[in-house]
PDB file of C-alpha atoms and ligand atoms in Angstrom:
ATOM      1  CA  MET W   1      -4.425  19.285   7.708  1.00  0.00           C
ATOM      2  CA  TYR W   2      -5.881  16.919  10.261  1.00  0.00           C
ATOM      3  CA  HIS W   3      -3.469  14.920  12.439  1.00  0.00           C
ATOM      4  CA  PRO W   4      -0.669  14.990   9.810  1.00  0.00           C
ATOM      5  CA  PHE W   5       2.145  12.500  10.362  1.00  0.00           C
ATOM      6  CA  ILE W   6       4.300  12.806   7.219  1.00  0.00           C
ATOM      7  CA  VAL W   7       3.682  15.797   4.996  1.00  0.00           C
ATOM      8  CA  GLY W   8       4.293  15.895   1.242  1.00  0.00           C
ATOM      9  CA  ASP W   9       3.605  18.505  -1.435  1.00  0.00           C
ATOM     10  CA  VAL W  10       0.153  17.426  -2.604  1.00  0.00           C
ATOM     11  CA  ILE W  11      -0.730  14.693  -0.114  1.00  0.00           C
ATOM     12  CA  TYR W  12       0.033  13.940   3.496  1.00  0.00           C
ATOM     13  CA  LEU W  13       0.062  10.710   5.470  1.00  0.00           C
ATOM     14  CA  ARG W  14      -1.624  10.237   8.812  1.00  0.00           C
ATOM     15  CA  GLY W  15      -2.502   7.308  11.052  1.00  0.00           C
ATOM     16  CA  LEU W  16      -5.685   5.402  10.296  1.00  0.00           C
ATOM     17  CA  GLU W  17      -8.507   6.360  12.629  1.00  0.00           C
ATOM     18  CA  GLU W  18     -11.662   4.514  13.635  1.00  0.00           C
ATOM     19  CA  ALA W  19     -13.794   7.123  11.909  1.00  0.00           C
ATOM     20  CA  ASP W  20     -12.185   6.159   8.559  1.00  0.00           C
ATOM     21  CA  LEU W  21     -13.526   2.617   8.681  1.00  0.00           C
ATOM     22  CA  ASP W  22     -17.116   3.092   7.572  1.00  0.00           C
ATOM     23  CA  LYS W  23     -16.481   5.740   4.935  1.00  0.00           C
ATOM     24  CA  GLU W  24     -15.574   5.182   1.254  1.00  0.00           C
ATOM     25  CA  TYR W  25     -12.529   3.242   2.440  1.00  0.00           C
ATOM     26  CA  PHE W  26     -14.842   0.306   3.220  1.00  0.00           C
ATOM     27  CA  GLN W  27     -15.985   0.036  -0.391  1.00  0.00           C
ATOM     28  CA  TRP W  28     -12.466  -0.043  -1.895  1.00  0.00           C
ATOM     29  CA  PHE W  29     -12.361  -3.691  -0.857  1.00  0.00           C
ATOM     30  CA  ASN W  30     -15.723  -4.518  -2.430  1.00  0.00           C
ATOM     31  CA  ASP W  31     -14.798  -2.975  -5.768  1.00  0.00           C
ATOM     32  CA  GLN W  32     -14.584  -5.823  -8.278  1.00  0.00           C
ATOM     33  CA  GLU W  33     -12.229  -3.826 -10.522  1.00  0.00           C
ATOM     34  CA  ASN W  34      -9.681  -3.932  -7.696  1.00  0.00           C
ATOM     35  CA  ASP W  35      -9.778  -7.719  -7.911  1.00  0.00           C
ATOM     36  CA  VAL W  36      -8.114  -7.715 -11.338  1.00  0.00           C
ATOM     37  CA  TYR W  37      -4.576  -7.189 -10.021  1.00  0.00           C
ATOM     38  CA  THR W  38      -4.959  -7.881  -6.297  1.00  0.00           C
ATOM     39  CA  ASN W  39      -6.738 -10.235  -3.941  1.00  0.00           C
ATOM     40  CA  HIS W  40      -9.122  -7.518  -2.805  1.00  0.00           C
ATOM     41  CA  ALA W  41     -12.862  -7.988  -3.330  1.00  0.00           C
ATOM     42  CA  VAL W  42     -12.695 -11.760  -3.395  1.00  0.00           C
ATOM     43  CA  TRP W  43     -14.852 -12.041  -0.276  1.00  0.00           C
ATOM     44  CA  PRO W  44     -17.310  -9.287   0.672  1.00  0.00           C
ATOM     45  CA  ASN W  45     -15.876  -6.754   3.043  1.00  0.00           C
ATOM     46  CA  THR W  46     -17.473  -6.601   6.503  1.00  0.00           C
ATOM     47  CA  PRO W  47     -17.304  -4.171   9.430  1.00  0.00           C
ATOM     48  CA  GLU W  48     -15.785  -7.014  11.494  1.00  0.00           C
ATOM     49  CA  LYS W  49     -12.960  -7.521   8.978  1.00  0.00           C
ATOM     50  CA  MET W  50     -12.240  -3.782   8.896  1.00  0.00           C
ATOM     51  CA  ARG W  51     -12.198  -3.671  12.690  1.00  0.00           C
ATOM     52  CA  GLU W  52      -9.914  -6.699  12.980  1.00  0.00           C
ATOM     53  CA  PHE W  53      -7.474  -5.182  10.472  1.00  0.00           C
ATOM     54  CA  TYR W  54      -7.594  -1.798  12.221  1.00  0.00           C
ATOM     55  CA  ASP W  55      -6.931  -3.375  15.633  1.00  0.00           C
ATOM     56  CA  GLN W  56      -4.022  -5.374  14.256  1.00  0.00           C
ATOM     57  CA  VAL W  57      -2.294  -2.453  12.569  1.00  0.00           C
ATOM     58  CA  THR W  58      -2.819   0.053  15.364  1.00  0.00           C
ATOM     59  CA  GLN W  59      -2.146  -2.090  18.452  1.00  0.00           C
ATOM     60  CA  TYR W  60       1.013  -3.868  17.373  1.00  0.00           C
ATOM     61  CA  ARG W  61       4.284  -2.655  15.892  1.00  0.00           C
ATOM     62  CA  ASN W  62       4.642  -5.172  13.062  1.00  0.00           C
ATOM     63  CA  ASP W  63       2.548  -3.212  10.577  1.00  0.00           C
ATOM     64  CA  LEU W  64       2.321   0.469   9.745  1.00  0.00           C
ATOM     65  CA  VAL W  65      -0.705   1.560   7.719  1.00  0.00           C
ATOM     66  CA  LEU W  66      -0.986   5.234   6.886  1.00  0.00           C
ATOM     67  CA  ALA W  67      -3.952   6.970   5.318  1.00  0.00           C
ATOM     68  CA  ILE W  68      -3.094   9.025   2.216  1.00  0.00           C
ATOM     69  CA  ILE W  69      -4.934  12.340   2.385  1.00  0.00           C
ATOM     70  CA  ASP W  70      -5.305  14.770  -0.508  1.00  0.00           C
ATOM     71  CA  LYS W  71      -4.214  18.123   0.968  1.00  0.00           C
ATOM     72  CA  LYS W  72      -6.636  20.184  -1.090  1.00  0.00           C
ATOM     73  CA  SER W  73      -9.828  18.209  -0.503  1.00  0.00           C
ATOM     74  CA  GLU W  74      -8.790  16.610   2.835  1.00  0.00           C
ATOM     75  CA  LYS W  75     -10.161  13.366   1.384  1.00  0.00           C
ATOM     76  CA  HIS W  76      -8.850   9.944   2.401  1.00  0.00           C
ATOM     77  CA  ILE W  77      -7.864   8.637  -1.047  1.00  0.00           C
ATOM     78  CA  GLY W  78      -5.727   5.614  -0.247  1.00  0.00           C
ATOM     79  CA  ASN W  79      -3.388   3.792   2.102  1.00  0.00           C
ATOM     80  CA  ALA W  80       0.359   3.220   2.088  1.00  0.00           C
ATOM     81  CA  SER W  81       1.631   0.383   4.246  1.00  0.00           C
ATOM     82  CA  LEU W  82       4.514  -1.542   5.660  1.00  0.00           C
ATOM     83  CA  HIS W  83       3.478  -5.046   6.655  1.00  0.00           C
ATOM     84  CA  ARG W  84       5.217  -7.907   8.448  1.00  0.00           C
ATOM     85  CA  ILE W  85       7.988  -5.649   9.704  1.00  0.00           C
ATOM     86  CA  ASN W  86      10.868  -7.857  10.801  1.00  0.00           C
ATOM     87  CA  TRP W  87      12.811  -5.889  13.407  1.00  0.00           C
ATOM     88  CA  ILE W  88      15.623  -8.461  13.594  1.00  0.00           C
ATOM     89  CA  ASP W  89      16.513  -8.667   9.900  1.00  0.00           C
ATOM     90  CA  ARG W  90      15.112  -5.182   9.233  1.00  0.00           C
ATOM     91  CA  HIS W  91      12.827  -5.842   6.286  1.00  0.00           C
ATOM     92  CA  SER W  92       9.171  -5.355   5.490  1.00  0.00           C
ATOM     93  CA  LYS W  93       6.500  -5.815   2.801  1.00  0.00           C
ATOM     94  CA  PHE W  94       5.420  -2.620   1.083  1.00  0.00           C
ATOM     95  CA  GLY W  95       1.877  -1.960  -0.131  1.00  0.00           C
ATOM     96  CA  ILE W  96      -0.136   0.859  -1.643  1.00  0.00           C
ATOM     97  CA  ILE W  97      -3.683   1.465  -2.818  1.00  0.00           C
ATOM     98  CA  ILE W  98      -5.346   4.567  -4.191  1.00  0.00           C
ATOM     99  CA  GLY W  99      -8.942   3.505  -3.605  1.00  0.00           C
ATOM    100  CA  ALA W 100     -10.569   6.722  -4.782  1.00  0.00           C
ATOM    101  CA  LYS W 101     -10.537   6.234  -8.526  1.00  0.00           C
ATOM    102  CA  GLU W 102     -10.905   9.932  -9.351  1.00  0.00           C
ATOM    103  CA  ALA W 103      -7.514  10.361  -7.643  1.00  0.00           C
ATOM    104  CA  HIS W 104      -5.700   7.959 -10.009  1.00  0.00           C
ATOM    105  CA  SER W 105      -2.877   9.035 -12.336  1.00  0.00           C
ATOM    106  CA  LYS W 106      -2.175  12.284 -10.508  1.00  0.00           C
ATOM    107  CA  GLY W 107       1.098  11.166  -8.983  1.00  0.00           C
ATOM    108  CA  HIS W 108      -0.410  10.571  -5.533  1.00  0.00           C
ATOM    109  CA  ALA W 109       0.740   6.955  -5.205  1.00  0.00           C
ATOM    110  CA  THR W 110       4.256   7.918  -6.268  1.00  0.00           C
ATOM    111  CA  GLU W 111       4.481  10.750  -3.750  1.00  0.00           C
ATOM    112  CA  ALA W 112       3.047   8.621  -0.933  1.00  0.00           C
ATOM    113  CA  ALA W 113       5.341   5.681  -1.738  1.00  0.00           C
ATOM    114  CA  LYS W 114       8.418   7.935  -1.780  1.00  0.00           C
ATOM    115  CA  LEU W 115       7.483   9.440   1.596  1.00  0.00           C
ATOM    116  CA  LEU W 116       6.853   6.044   3.186  1.00  0.00           C
ATOM    117  CA  ALA W 117      10.013   4.460   1.737  1.00  0.00           C
ATOM    118  CA  LYS W 118      12.102   7.341   3.104  1.00  0.00           C
ATOM    119  CA  TYR W 119      10.421   6.956   6.487  1.00  0.00           C
ATOM    120  CA  ALA W 120      11.020   3.189   6.458  1.00  0.00           C
ATOM    121  CA  PHE W 121      14.741   3.652   5.862  1.00  0.00           C
ATOM    122  CA  ASP W 122      15.508   6.845   7.782  1.00  0.00           C
ATOM    123  CA  LYS W 123      13.246   6.557  10.806  1.00  0.00           C
ATOM    124  CA  LEU W 124      12.415   2.879  11.220  1.00  0.00           C
ATOM    125  CA  ASN W 125      15.954   1.898  10.179  1.00  0.00           C
ATOM    126  CA  LEU W 126      14.727  -0.833   7.852  1.00  0.00           C
ATOM    127  CA  HIS W 127      17.272  -2.182   5.391  1.00  0.00           C
ATOM    128  CA  ARG W 128      14.989  -3.719   2.762  1.00  0.00           C
ATOM    129  CA  ILE W 129      11.417  -3.246   1.603  1.00  0.00           C
ATOM    130  CA  SER W 130       9.879  -5.577  -0.961  1.00  0.00           C
ATOM    131  CA  LEU W 131       6.635  -6.400  -2.710  1.00  0.00           C
ATOM    132  CA  GLY W 132       4.974  -8.586  -5.322  1.00  0.00           C
ATOM    133  CA  VAL W 133       2.936  -7.099  -8.144  1.00  0.00           C
ATOM    134  CA  HIS W 134       0.757  -8.657 -10.881  1.00  0.00           C
ATOM    135  CA  GLU W 135       2.763  -8.658 -14.125  1.00  0.00           C
ATOM    136  CA  ASP W 136       0.065  -6.661 -15.984  1.00  0.00           C
ATOM    137  CA  ASN W 137      -0.351  -4.003 -13.283  1.00  0.00           C
ATOM    138  CA  GLU W 138       1.595  -1.464 -15.308  1.00  0.00           C
ATOM    139  CA  ALA W 139       0.548   1.568 -13.249  1.00  0.00           C
ATOM    140  CA  ALA W 140       1.789  -0.047 -10.026  1.00  0.00           C
ATOM    141  CA  ILE W 141       5.046  -1.272 -11.608  1.00  0.00           C
ATOM    142  CA  ARG W 142       5.622   2.244 -12.959  1.00  0.00           C
ATOM    143  CA  VAL W 143       5.045   3.728  -9.495  1.00  0.00           C
ATOM    144  CA  TYR W 144       7.501   1.300  -7.899  1.00  0.00           C
ATOM    145  CA  GLU W 145      10.135   1.970 -10.572  1.00  0.00           C
ATOM    146  CA  LYS W 146       9.790   5.721 -10.054  1.00  0.00           C
ATOM    147  CA  VAL W 147      10.293   5.252  -6.319  1.00  0.00           C
ATOM    148  CA  GLY W 148      13.423   3.147  -6.851  1.00  0.00           C
ATOM    149  CA  PHE W 149      12.295  -0.467  -6.506  1.00  0.00           C
ATOM    150  CA  ILE W 150      14.284  -2.963  -8.599  1.00  0.00           C
ATOM    151  CA  VAL W 151      12.918  -6.157 -10.182  1.00  0.00           C
ATOM    152  CA  GLU W 152      14.459  -9.175  -8.423  1.00  0.00           C
ATOM    153  CA  GLY W 153      12.573 -11.992 -10.113  1.00  0.00           C
ATOM    154  CA  ARG W 154       9.190 -13.530 -10.815  1.00  0.00           C
ATOM    155  CA  GLN W 155       6.853 -15.995  -9.204  1.00  0.00           C
ATOM    156  CA  LYS W 156       5.569 -17.954 -12.175  1.00  0.00           C
ATOM    157  CA  ASP W 157       1.832 -18.596 -12.514  1.00  0.00           C
ATOM    158  CA  HIS W 158       1.091 -17.277  -9.046  1.00  0.00           C
ATOM    159  CA  PHE W 159      -2.180 -15.528  -9.851  1.00  0.00           C
ATOM    160  CA  LEU W 160      -5.214 -17.121 -11.542  1.00  0.00           C
ATOM    161  CA  ARG W 161      -8.010 -14.996 -12.998  1.00  0.00           C
ATOM    162  CA  ASN W 162     -10.615 -15.913 -15.600  1.00  0.00           C
ATOM    163  CA  GLY W 163      -8.868 -19.188 -16.372  1.00  0.00           C
ATOM    164  CA  LYS W 164      -5.468 -17.611 -17.025  1.00  0.00           C
ATOM    165  CA  TYR W 165      -2.332 -17.668 -14.892  1.00  0.00           C
ATOM    166  CA  PHE W 166      -0.226 -14.564 -14.367  1.00  0.00           C
ATOM    167  CA  ASP W 167       3.218 -14.052 -12.859  1.00  0.00           C
ATOM    168  CA  ILE W 168       3.957 -11.936  -9.837  1.00  0.00           C
ATOM    169  CA  VAL W 169       6.889  -9.560 -10.362  1.00  0.00           C
ATOM    170  CA  CYS W 170       9.041  -9.393  -7.229  1.00  0.00           C
ATOM    171  CA  MET W 171      10.526  -5.970  -6.570  1.00  0.00           C
ATOM    172  CA  ALA W 172      12.614  -4.612  -3.719  1.00  0.00           C
ATOM    173  CA  MET W 173      14.525  -1.582  -2.584  1.00  0.00           C
ATOM    174  CA  ILE W 174      17.534  -1.702  -0.288  1.00  0.00           C
ATOM    175  CA  ASN W 175      18.913   1.128   1.751  1.00  0.00           C
ATOM    176  CA  LYS W 176      22.563   0.657   0.922  1.00  0.00           C
ATOM    177  CA  ASP W 177      23.626   3.291   3.440  1.00  0.00           C
ATOM    178  CA  LYS W 178      22.437   1.226   6.377  1.00  0.00           C
ATOM    179  CA  VAL W 179      24.173  -2.063   7.082  1.00  0.00           C
TER     180      VAL W 179
HETATM  181  C1  COA Q 201      -1.404   1.244  -8.806  1.00  0.00           C
HETATM  182  C2  COA Q 201      -1.924   2.523  -8.147  1.00  0.00           C
HETATM  183  C3  COA Q 201      -1.461   2.527  -6.697  1.00  0.00           C
HETATM  184  C4  COA Q 201      -1.326   3.733  -8.894  1.00  0.00           C
HETATM  185  O1  COA Q 201      -1.771   4.916  -8.230  1.00  0.00           O
HETATM  186  P1  COA Q 201      -1.677   6.354  -8.956  1.00  0.00           P
HETATM  187  O2  COA Q 201      -1.839   7.397  -7.900  1.00  0.00           O
HETATM  188  O3  COA Q 201      -2.618   6.367 -10.089  1.00  0.00           O
HETATM  189  O4  COA Q 201      -0.163   6.338  -9.468  1.00  0.00           O
HETATM  190  P2  COA Q 201       0.702   7.587  -9.984  1.00  0.00           P
HETATM  191  O5  COA Q 201      -0.216   8.605 -10.575  1.00  0.00           O
HETATM  192  O6  COA Q 201       1.627   8.031  -8.902  1.00  0.00           O
HETATM  193  O7  COA Q 201       1.610   6.924 -11.102  1.00  0.00           O
HETATM  194  C5  COA Q 201       1.039   6.059 -12.071  1.00  0.00           C
HETATM  195  C6  COA Q 201       2.017   5.892 -13.222  1.00  0.00           C
HETATM  196  O8  COA Q 201       1.602   4.786 -14.026  1.00  0.00           O
HETATM  197  C7  COA Q 201       1.258   5.248 -15.317  1.00  0.00           C
HETATM  198  N1  COA Q 201       0.095   4.462 -15.736  1.00  0.00           N
HETATM  199  C8  COA Q 201      -1.176   4.573 -15.308  1.00  0.00           C
HETATM  200  N2  COA Q 201      -1.943   3.656 -15.921  1.00  0.00           N
HETATM  201  C9  COA Q 201      -1.128   2.953 -16.729  1.00  0.00           C
HETATM  202  C10 COA Q 201      -1.312   1.872 -17.631  1.00  0.00           C
HETATM  203  N3  COA Q 201      -2.517   1.310 -17.792  1.00  0.00           N
HETATM  204  N4  COA Q 201      -0.249   1.402 -18.293  1.00  0.00           N
HETATM  205  C11 COA Q 201       0.970   1.953 -18.129  1.00  0.00           C
HETATM  206  N5  COA Q 201       1.241   2.978 -17.285  1.00  0.00           N
HETATM  207  C12 COA Q 201       0.180   3.471 -16.612  1.00  0.00           C
HETATM  208  C13 COA Q 201       0.986   6.729 -15.182  1.00  0.00           C
HETATM  209  O9  COA Q 201       1.161   7.391 -16.407  1.00  0.00           O
HETATM  210  C14 COA Q 201       2.047   7.092 -14.137  1.00  0.00           C
HETATM  211  O10 COA Q 201       3.361   7.114 -14.696  1.00  0.00           O
HETATM  212  P3  COA Q 201       4.077   8.496 -15.143  1.00  0.00           P
HETATM  213  O11 COA Q 201       4.143   9.364 -13.933  1.00  0.00           O
HETATM  214  O12 COA Q 201       5.414   8.061 -15.615  1.00  0.00           O
HETATM  215  O13 COA Q 201       3.224   9.103 -16.205  1.00  0.00           O
HETATM  216  C15 COA Q 201      -3.476   2.612  -8.253  1.00  0.00           C
HETATM  217  O14 COA Q 201      -3.850   2.428  -9.584  1.00  0.00           O
HETATM  218  C16 COA Q 201      -4.209   1.587  -7.386  1.00  0.00           C
HETATM  219  O15 COA Q 201      -4.427   1.810  -6.208  1.00  0.00           O
HETATM  220  N6  COA Q 201      -4.606   0.432  -7.962  1.00  0.00           N
HETATM  221  C17 COA Q 201      -5.337  -0.597  -7.224  1.00  0.00           C
HETATM  222  C18 COA Q 201      -4.486  -1.243  -6.128  1.00  0.00           C
HETATM  223  C19 COA Q 201      -3.160  -1.753  -6.637  1.00  0.00           C
HETATM  224  O16 COA Q 201      -3.038  -2.270  -7.733  1.00  0.00           O
HETATM  225  N7  COA Q 201      -2.122  -1.601  -5.766  1.00  0.00           N
HETATM  226  C20 COA Q 201      -0.787  -2.105  -6.059  1.00  0.00           C
HETATM  227  C21 COA Q 201      -0.748  -3.536  -5.684  1.00  0.00           C
HETATM  228  S1  COA Q 201       0.898  -4.189  -5.885  1.00  0.00           S
END
């Protein structure tokens, strides 16, 4: 393992590094299939955008973006993130992407999300993590359910693709042990 930060069974999480930026990771955000359920790949990705994002998430303490690494291949297959961490009210927005498509449906997102959620509650002392997911993104909704996120509501007609509106399902998980 290279610079491991949180270690799981099949994957581990480590901090993003500059060297990650111009590898396959760059193309995840140009992949038009990723635009179906997210706002990725709407504008072309650029080295400047990658750099700006990297600087933001590594220099400040309001975001935590961890690279998901497959233990066996040592490949950077995705990212798991906490964004907009609010240290006063102790909540944050949760995000995950498995950009390497050959790594899909192997349980990697579920394992990474469980590790990061535990870290968010136990180490960062957050009370609530939440997210919004496209209503038809069944794989993502399944991942979040397996991790313990609960559906709180919907944002009606929040997402427009190919002339059709879709709802965003709002999900959250609360660490009831921490007040
Ligand atoms: C959503 C995403 C993170 C899932 O990653 P993954 O590593 O494939 O997820 P896992 O293997 O841990 O779990 C996927 C689950 O969804 C199920 N699933 C996969 N495709 C499905 C589909 N089309 N319909 C229903 N369930 C599906 C799998 O069977 C599995 O459930 P199970 O363990 O009960 O069998 C990945 O597809 C991705 O990165 N997508 C693009 C970015 C994205 O949508 N991010 C979420 C934004 S909110």
